[in-house]
mmCIF file of C-alpha atoms in Angstrom:
data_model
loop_
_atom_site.group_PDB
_atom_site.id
_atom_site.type_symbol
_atom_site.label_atom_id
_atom_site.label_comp_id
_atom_site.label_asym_id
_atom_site.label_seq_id
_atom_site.Cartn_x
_atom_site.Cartn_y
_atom_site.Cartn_z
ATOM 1 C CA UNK X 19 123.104 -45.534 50.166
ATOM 2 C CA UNK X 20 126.055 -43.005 50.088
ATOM 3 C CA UNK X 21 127.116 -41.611 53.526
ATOM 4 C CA UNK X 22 127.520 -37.793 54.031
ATOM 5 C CA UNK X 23 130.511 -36.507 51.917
ATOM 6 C CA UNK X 24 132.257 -33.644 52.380
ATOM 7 C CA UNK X 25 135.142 -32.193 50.637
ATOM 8 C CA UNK X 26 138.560 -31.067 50.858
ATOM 9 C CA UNK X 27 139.761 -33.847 53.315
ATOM 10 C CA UNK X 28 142.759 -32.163 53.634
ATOM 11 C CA UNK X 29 143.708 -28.250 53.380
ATOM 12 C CA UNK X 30 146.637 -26.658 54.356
ATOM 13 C CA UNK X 31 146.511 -22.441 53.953
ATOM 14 C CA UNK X 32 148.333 -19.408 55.485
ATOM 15 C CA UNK X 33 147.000 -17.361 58.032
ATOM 16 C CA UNK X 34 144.389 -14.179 56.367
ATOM 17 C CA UNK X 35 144.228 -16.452 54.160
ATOM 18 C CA UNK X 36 140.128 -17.355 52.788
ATOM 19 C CA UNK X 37 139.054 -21.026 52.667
ATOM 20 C CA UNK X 38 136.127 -23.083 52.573
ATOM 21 C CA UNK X 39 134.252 -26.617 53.061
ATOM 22 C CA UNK X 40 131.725 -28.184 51.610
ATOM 23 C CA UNK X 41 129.616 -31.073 52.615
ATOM 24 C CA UNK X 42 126.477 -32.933 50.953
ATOM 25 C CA UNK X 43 124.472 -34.698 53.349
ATOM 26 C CA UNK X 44 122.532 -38.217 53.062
ATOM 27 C CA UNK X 45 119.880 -38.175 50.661
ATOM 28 C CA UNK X 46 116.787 -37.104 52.228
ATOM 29 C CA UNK X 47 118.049 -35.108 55.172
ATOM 30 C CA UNK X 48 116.401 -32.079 56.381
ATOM 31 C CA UNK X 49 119.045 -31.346 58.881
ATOM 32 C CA UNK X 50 122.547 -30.837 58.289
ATOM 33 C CA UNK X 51 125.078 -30.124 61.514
ATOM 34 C CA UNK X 52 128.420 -28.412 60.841
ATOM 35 C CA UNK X 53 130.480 -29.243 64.211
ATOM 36 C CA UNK X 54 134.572 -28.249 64.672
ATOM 37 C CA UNK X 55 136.569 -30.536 66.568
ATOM 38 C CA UNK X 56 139.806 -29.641 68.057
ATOM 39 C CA UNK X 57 142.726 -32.081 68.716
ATOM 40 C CA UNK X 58 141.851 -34.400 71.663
ATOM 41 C CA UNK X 59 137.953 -33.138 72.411
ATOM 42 C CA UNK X 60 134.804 -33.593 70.949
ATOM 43 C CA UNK X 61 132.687 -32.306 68.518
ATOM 44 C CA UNK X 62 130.847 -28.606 68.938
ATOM 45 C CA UNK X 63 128.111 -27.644 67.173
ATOM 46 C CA UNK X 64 129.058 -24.514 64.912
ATOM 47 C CA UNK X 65 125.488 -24.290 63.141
ATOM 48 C CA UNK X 66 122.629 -26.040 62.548
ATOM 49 C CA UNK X 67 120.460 -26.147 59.385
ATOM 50 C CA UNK X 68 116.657 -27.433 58.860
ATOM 51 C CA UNK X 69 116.584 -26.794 54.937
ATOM 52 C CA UNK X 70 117.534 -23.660 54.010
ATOM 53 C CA UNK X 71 117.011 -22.118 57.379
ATOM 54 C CA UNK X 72 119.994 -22.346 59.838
ATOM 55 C CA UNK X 73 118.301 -22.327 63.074
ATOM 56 C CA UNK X 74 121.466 -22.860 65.975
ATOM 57 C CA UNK X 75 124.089 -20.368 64.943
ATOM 58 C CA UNK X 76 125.103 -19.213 67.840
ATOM 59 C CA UNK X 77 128.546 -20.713 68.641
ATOM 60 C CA UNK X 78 129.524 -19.344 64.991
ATOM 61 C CA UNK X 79 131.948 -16.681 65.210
ATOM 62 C CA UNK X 80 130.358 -14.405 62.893
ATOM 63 C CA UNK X 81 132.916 -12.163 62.330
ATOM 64 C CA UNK X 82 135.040 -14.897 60.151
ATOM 65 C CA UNK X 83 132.435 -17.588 59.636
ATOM 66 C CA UNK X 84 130.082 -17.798 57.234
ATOM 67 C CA UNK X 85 127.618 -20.861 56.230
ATOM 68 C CA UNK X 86 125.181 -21.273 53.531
ATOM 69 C CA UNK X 87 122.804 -24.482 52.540
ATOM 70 C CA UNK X 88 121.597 -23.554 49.165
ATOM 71 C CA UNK X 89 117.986 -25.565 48.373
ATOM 72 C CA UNK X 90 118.133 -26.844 51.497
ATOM 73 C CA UNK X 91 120.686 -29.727 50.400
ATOM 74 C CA UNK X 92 124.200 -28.787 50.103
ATOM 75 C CA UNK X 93 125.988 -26.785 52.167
ATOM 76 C CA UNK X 94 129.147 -24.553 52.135
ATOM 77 C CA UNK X 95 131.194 -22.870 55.379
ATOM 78 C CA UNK X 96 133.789 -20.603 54.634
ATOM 79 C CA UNK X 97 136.459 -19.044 57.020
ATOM 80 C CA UNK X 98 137.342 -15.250 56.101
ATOM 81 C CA UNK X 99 139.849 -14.493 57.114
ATOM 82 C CA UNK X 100 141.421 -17.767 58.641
ATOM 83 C CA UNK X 101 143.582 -17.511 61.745
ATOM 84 C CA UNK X 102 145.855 -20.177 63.390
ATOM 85 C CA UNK X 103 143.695 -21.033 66.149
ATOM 86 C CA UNK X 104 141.136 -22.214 63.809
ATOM 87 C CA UNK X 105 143.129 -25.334 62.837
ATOM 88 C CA UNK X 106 140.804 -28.157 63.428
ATOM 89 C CA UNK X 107 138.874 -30.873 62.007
ATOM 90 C CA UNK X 108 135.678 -29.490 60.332
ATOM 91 C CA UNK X 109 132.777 -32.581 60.246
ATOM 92 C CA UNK X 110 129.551 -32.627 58.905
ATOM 93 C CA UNK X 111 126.805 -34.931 59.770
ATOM 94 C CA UNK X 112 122.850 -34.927 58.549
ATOM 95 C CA UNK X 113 120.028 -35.989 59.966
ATOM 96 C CA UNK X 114 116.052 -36.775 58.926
ATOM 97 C CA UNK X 115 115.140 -34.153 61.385
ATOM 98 C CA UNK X 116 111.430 -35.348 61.616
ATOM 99 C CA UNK X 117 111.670 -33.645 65.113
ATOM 100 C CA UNK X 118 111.084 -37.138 66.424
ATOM 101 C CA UNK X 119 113.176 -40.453 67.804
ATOM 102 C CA UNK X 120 116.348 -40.325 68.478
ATOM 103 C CA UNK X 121 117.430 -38.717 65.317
ATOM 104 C CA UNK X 122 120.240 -40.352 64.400
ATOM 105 C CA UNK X 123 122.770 -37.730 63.240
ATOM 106 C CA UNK X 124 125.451 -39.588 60.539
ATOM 107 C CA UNK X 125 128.724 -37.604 59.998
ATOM 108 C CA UNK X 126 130.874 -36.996 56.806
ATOM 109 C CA UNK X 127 134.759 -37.787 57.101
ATOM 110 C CA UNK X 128 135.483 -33.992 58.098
ATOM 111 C CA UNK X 129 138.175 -31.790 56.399
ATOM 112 C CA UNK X 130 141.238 -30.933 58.410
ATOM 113 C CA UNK X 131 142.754 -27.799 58.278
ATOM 114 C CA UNK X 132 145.800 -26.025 59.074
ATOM 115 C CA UNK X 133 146.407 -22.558 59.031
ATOM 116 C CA UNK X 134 150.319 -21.857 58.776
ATOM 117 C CA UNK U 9 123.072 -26.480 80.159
ATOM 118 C CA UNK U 10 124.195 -30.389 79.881
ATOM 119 C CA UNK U 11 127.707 -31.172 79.565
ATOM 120 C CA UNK U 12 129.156 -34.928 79.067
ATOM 121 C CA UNK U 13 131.949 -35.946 81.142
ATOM 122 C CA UNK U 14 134.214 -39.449 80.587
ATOM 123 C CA UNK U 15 136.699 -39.579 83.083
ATOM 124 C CA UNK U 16 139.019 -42.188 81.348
ATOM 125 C CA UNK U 17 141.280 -40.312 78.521
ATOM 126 C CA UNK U 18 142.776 -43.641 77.157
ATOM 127 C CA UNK U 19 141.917 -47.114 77.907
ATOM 128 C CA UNK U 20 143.513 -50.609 76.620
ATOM 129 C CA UNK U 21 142.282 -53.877 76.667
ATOM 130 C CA UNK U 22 143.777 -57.263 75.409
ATOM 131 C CA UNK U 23 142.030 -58.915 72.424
ATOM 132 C CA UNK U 24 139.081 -60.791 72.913
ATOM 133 C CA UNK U 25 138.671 -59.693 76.154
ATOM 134 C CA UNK U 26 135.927 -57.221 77.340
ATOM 135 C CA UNK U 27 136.302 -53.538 78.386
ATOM 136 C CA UNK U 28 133.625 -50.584 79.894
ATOM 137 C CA UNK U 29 134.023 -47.115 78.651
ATOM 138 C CA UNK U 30 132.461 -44.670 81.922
ATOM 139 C CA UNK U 31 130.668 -42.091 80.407
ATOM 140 C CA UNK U 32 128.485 -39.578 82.902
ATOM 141 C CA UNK U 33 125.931 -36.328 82.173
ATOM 142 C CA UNK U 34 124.689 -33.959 83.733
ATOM 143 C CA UNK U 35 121.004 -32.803 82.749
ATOM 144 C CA UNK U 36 117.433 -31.132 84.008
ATOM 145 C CA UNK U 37 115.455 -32.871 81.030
ATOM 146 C CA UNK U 38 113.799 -36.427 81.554
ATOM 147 C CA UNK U 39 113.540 -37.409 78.077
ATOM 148 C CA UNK U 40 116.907 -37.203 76.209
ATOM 149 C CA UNK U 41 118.566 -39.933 73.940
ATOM 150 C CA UNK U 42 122.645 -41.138 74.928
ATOM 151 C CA UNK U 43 124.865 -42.120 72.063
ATOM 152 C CA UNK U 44 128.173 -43.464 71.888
ATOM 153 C CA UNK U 45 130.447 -43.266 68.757
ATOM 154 C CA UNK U 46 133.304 -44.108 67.297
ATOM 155 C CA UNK U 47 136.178 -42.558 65.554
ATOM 156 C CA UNK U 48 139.404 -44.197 64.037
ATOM 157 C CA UNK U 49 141.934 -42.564 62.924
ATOM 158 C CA UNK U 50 140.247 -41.810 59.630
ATOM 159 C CA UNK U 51 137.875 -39.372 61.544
ATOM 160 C CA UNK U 52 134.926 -40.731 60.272
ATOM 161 C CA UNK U 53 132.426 -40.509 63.380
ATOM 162 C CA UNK U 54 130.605 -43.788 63.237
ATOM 163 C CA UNK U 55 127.318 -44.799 65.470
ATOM 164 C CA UNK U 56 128.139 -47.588 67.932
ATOM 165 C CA UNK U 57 125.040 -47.545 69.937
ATOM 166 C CA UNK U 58 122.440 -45.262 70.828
ATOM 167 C CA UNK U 59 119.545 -45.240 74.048
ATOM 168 C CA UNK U 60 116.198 -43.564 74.548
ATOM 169 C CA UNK U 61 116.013 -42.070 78.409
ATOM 170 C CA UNK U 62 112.522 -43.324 78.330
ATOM 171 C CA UNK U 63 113.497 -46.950 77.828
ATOM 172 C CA UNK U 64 114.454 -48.886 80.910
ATOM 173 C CA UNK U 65 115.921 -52.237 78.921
ATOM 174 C CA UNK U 66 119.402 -51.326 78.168
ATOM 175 C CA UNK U 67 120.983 -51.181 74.447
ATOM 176 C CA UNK U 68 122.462 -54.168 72.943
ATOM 177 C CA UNK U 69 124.097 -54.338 69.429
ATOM 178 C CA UNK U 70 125.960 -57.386 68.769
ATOM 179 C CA UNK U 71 129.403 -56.765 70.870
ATOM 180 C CA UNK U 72 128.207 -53.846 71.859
ATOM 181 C CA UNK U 73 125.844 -52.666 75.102
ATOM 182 C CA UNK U 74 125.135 -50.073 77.493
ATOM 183 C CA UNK U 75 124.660 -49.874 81.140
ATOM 184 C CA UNK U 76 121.866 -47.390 81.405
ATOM 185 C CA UNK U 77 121.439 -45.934 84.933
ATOM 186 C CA UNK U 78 119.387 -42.657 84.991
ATOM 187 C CA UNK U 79 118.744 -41.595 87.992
ATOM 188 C CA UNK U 80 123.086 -41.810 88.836
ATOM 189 C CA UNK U 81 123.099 -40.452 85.346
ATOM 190 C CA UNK U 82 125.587 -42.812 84.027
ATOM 191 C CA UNK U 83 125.688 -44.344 80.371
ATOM 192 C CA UNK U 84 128.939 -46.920 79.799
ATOM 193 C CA UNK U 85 129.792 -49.282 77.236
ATOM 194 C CA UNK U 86 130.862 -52.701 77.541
ATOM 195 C CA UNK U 87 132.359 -53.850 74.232
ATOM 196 C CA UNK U 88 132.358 -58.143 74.662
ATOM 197 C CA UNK U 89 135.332 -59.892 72.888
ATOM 198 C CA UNK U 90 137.568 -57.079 71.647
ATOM 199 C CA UNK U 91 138.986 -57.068 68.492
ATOM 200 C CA UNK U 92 141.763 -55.238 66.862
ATOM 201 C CA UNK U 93 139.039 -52.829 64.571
ATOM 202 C CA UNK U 94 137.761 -51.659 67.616
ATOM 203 C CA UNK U 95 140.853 -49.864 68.068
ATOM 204 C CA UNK U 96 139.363 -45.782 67.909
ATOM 205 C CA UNK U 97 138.611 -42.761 69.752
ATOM 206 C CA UNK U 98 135.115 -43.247 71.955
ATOM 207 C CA UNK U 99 132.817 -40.314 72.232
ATOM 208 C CA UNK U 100 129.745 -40.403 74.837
ATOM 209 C CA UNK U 101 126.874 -37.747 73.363
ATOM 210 C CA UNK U 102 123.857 -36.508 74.736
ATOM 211 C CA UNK U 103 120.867 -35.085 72.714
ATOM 212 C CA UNK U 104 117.775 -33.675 74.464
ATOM 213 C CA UNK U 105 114.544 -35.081 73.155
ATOM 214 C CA UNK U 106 113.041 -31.496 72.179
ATOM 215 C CA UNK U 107 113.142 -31.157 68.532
ATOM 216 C CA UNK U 108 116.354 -31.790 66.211
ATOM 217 C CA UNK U 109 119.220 -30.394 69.232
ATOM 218 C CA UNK U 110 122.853 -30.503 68.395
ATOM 219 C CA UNK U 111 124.849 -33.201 69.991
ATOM 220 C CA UNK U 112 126.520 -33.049 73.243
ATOM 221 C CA UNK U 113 129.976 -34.402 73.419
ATOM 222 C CA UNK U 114 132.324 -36.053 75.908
ATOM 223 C CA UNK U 115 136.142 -35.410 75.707
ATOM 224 C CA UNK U 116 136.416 -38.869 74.146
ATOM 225 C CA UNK U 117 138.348 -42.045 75.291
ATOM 226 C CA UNK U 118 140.813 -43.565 73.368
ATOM 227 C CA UNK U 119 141.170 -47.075 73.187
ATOM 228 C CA UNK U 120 143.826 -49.571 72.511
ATOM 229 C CA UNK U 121 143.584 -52.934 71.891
ATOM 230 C CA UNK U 122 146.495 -55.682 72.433
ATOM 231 C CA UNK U 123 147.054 -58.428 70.771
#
């Protein structure tokens, strides 16, 4: 079974400069997580999706960010315009989000970007 | 709101021999589920081990186990017989019980392992 996948690992851009990630989750997923990760700490949740709906998007700076999850399957964020602070490692993980168990959530290989 | 704490930035262990990453939480909720995963250098977050609050009988997975105490709030993992893949960045992470929640991250623990 293929893992989440998420595309570009790698992106390099200059500040004001637009860019954007993409990530398809685990077949079968209801739930897909976009979480940014700066050098040295953990994970933090950005946004939260259970098909099309993004229900946690409230540690999204919505004056840059933006996120879509077309048909409730793939899903897209996009920086607009991108400043240096928001060099980072961008993962994506998936879940079954049956609202029950543990949930497991299973993350992509992230993109890292940095803003020059 | 619950917040994840482990106290050891950077650990090191010789090969084959055992090591406990601390991990402790802080949380109102009695039914939550404790992770712990993995990241090498490739970034690729990757599930070590996982506990339900509800279960008293601590995880086990191969190499891999918890020590589970709830009421001091305190989730660590012993890894038994290190070995040079286990080499990585270790995050603790707390999810409440209450629907599909994010995931609630320590500041991770590096680990190095000697040969």
């Amino acid at each position: 079974e293929a893992g989440v996948v998420q595309s570009p690992r790698y992106k390099i851009i200059e500040k004001k400069q637009p860019v954007a990630f993409w990530c398809n989750p685990i077949s079968g997923h209801n739930t897909l997580y976009w979480y940014l990760q700066n050098l040295g700490q953990g994970p933090e949740l950005l946004i939260r999706y259970e098909n099309e709906e993004a229900v946690d998007d409230s540690q999204l700076p919505k004056d840059r960010f933006s996120a879509e999850r077309l048909k409730g399957v793939d899903s897209t964020l996009k920086i607009q315009p991108a400043e240096l602070g928001d060099s980072a490692v961008y993962l994506c993980a998936s879940s079954l989000g049956t609202g029950r168990g543990p949930d497991t959530q299973y993350f992509g290989p992230g993109t890292r970007l940095t803003v020059l | 709101a619950q917040t994840v704490t482990q106290s050891q930035p950077e650990m090191s262990v010789q090969e084959a021999e055992t090591v406990t990453l601390s991990c402790t939480y802080d949380t109102s909720e009695s039914d939550y589920y404790l992770f712990w995963y993995k990241q090498p250098p490739s970034r690729q977050m990757i599930l070590v081990i996982r506990q339900e609050a509800y279960k008293q009988q601590n995880a086990t997975e191969n190499r891999f186990s918890v020590n589970f105490q709830k009421a001091a709030k305190s989730f660590s993992l012993k890894i038994s017989d290190s070995q040079l893949g286990d080499a990585a960045m270790y995050f603790c992470a707390y999810r409440s019980a209450q629907g599909a929640q994010k995931l609630v991250f320590g500041q991770g623990t590096r680990l190095t392992i000697n040969p």
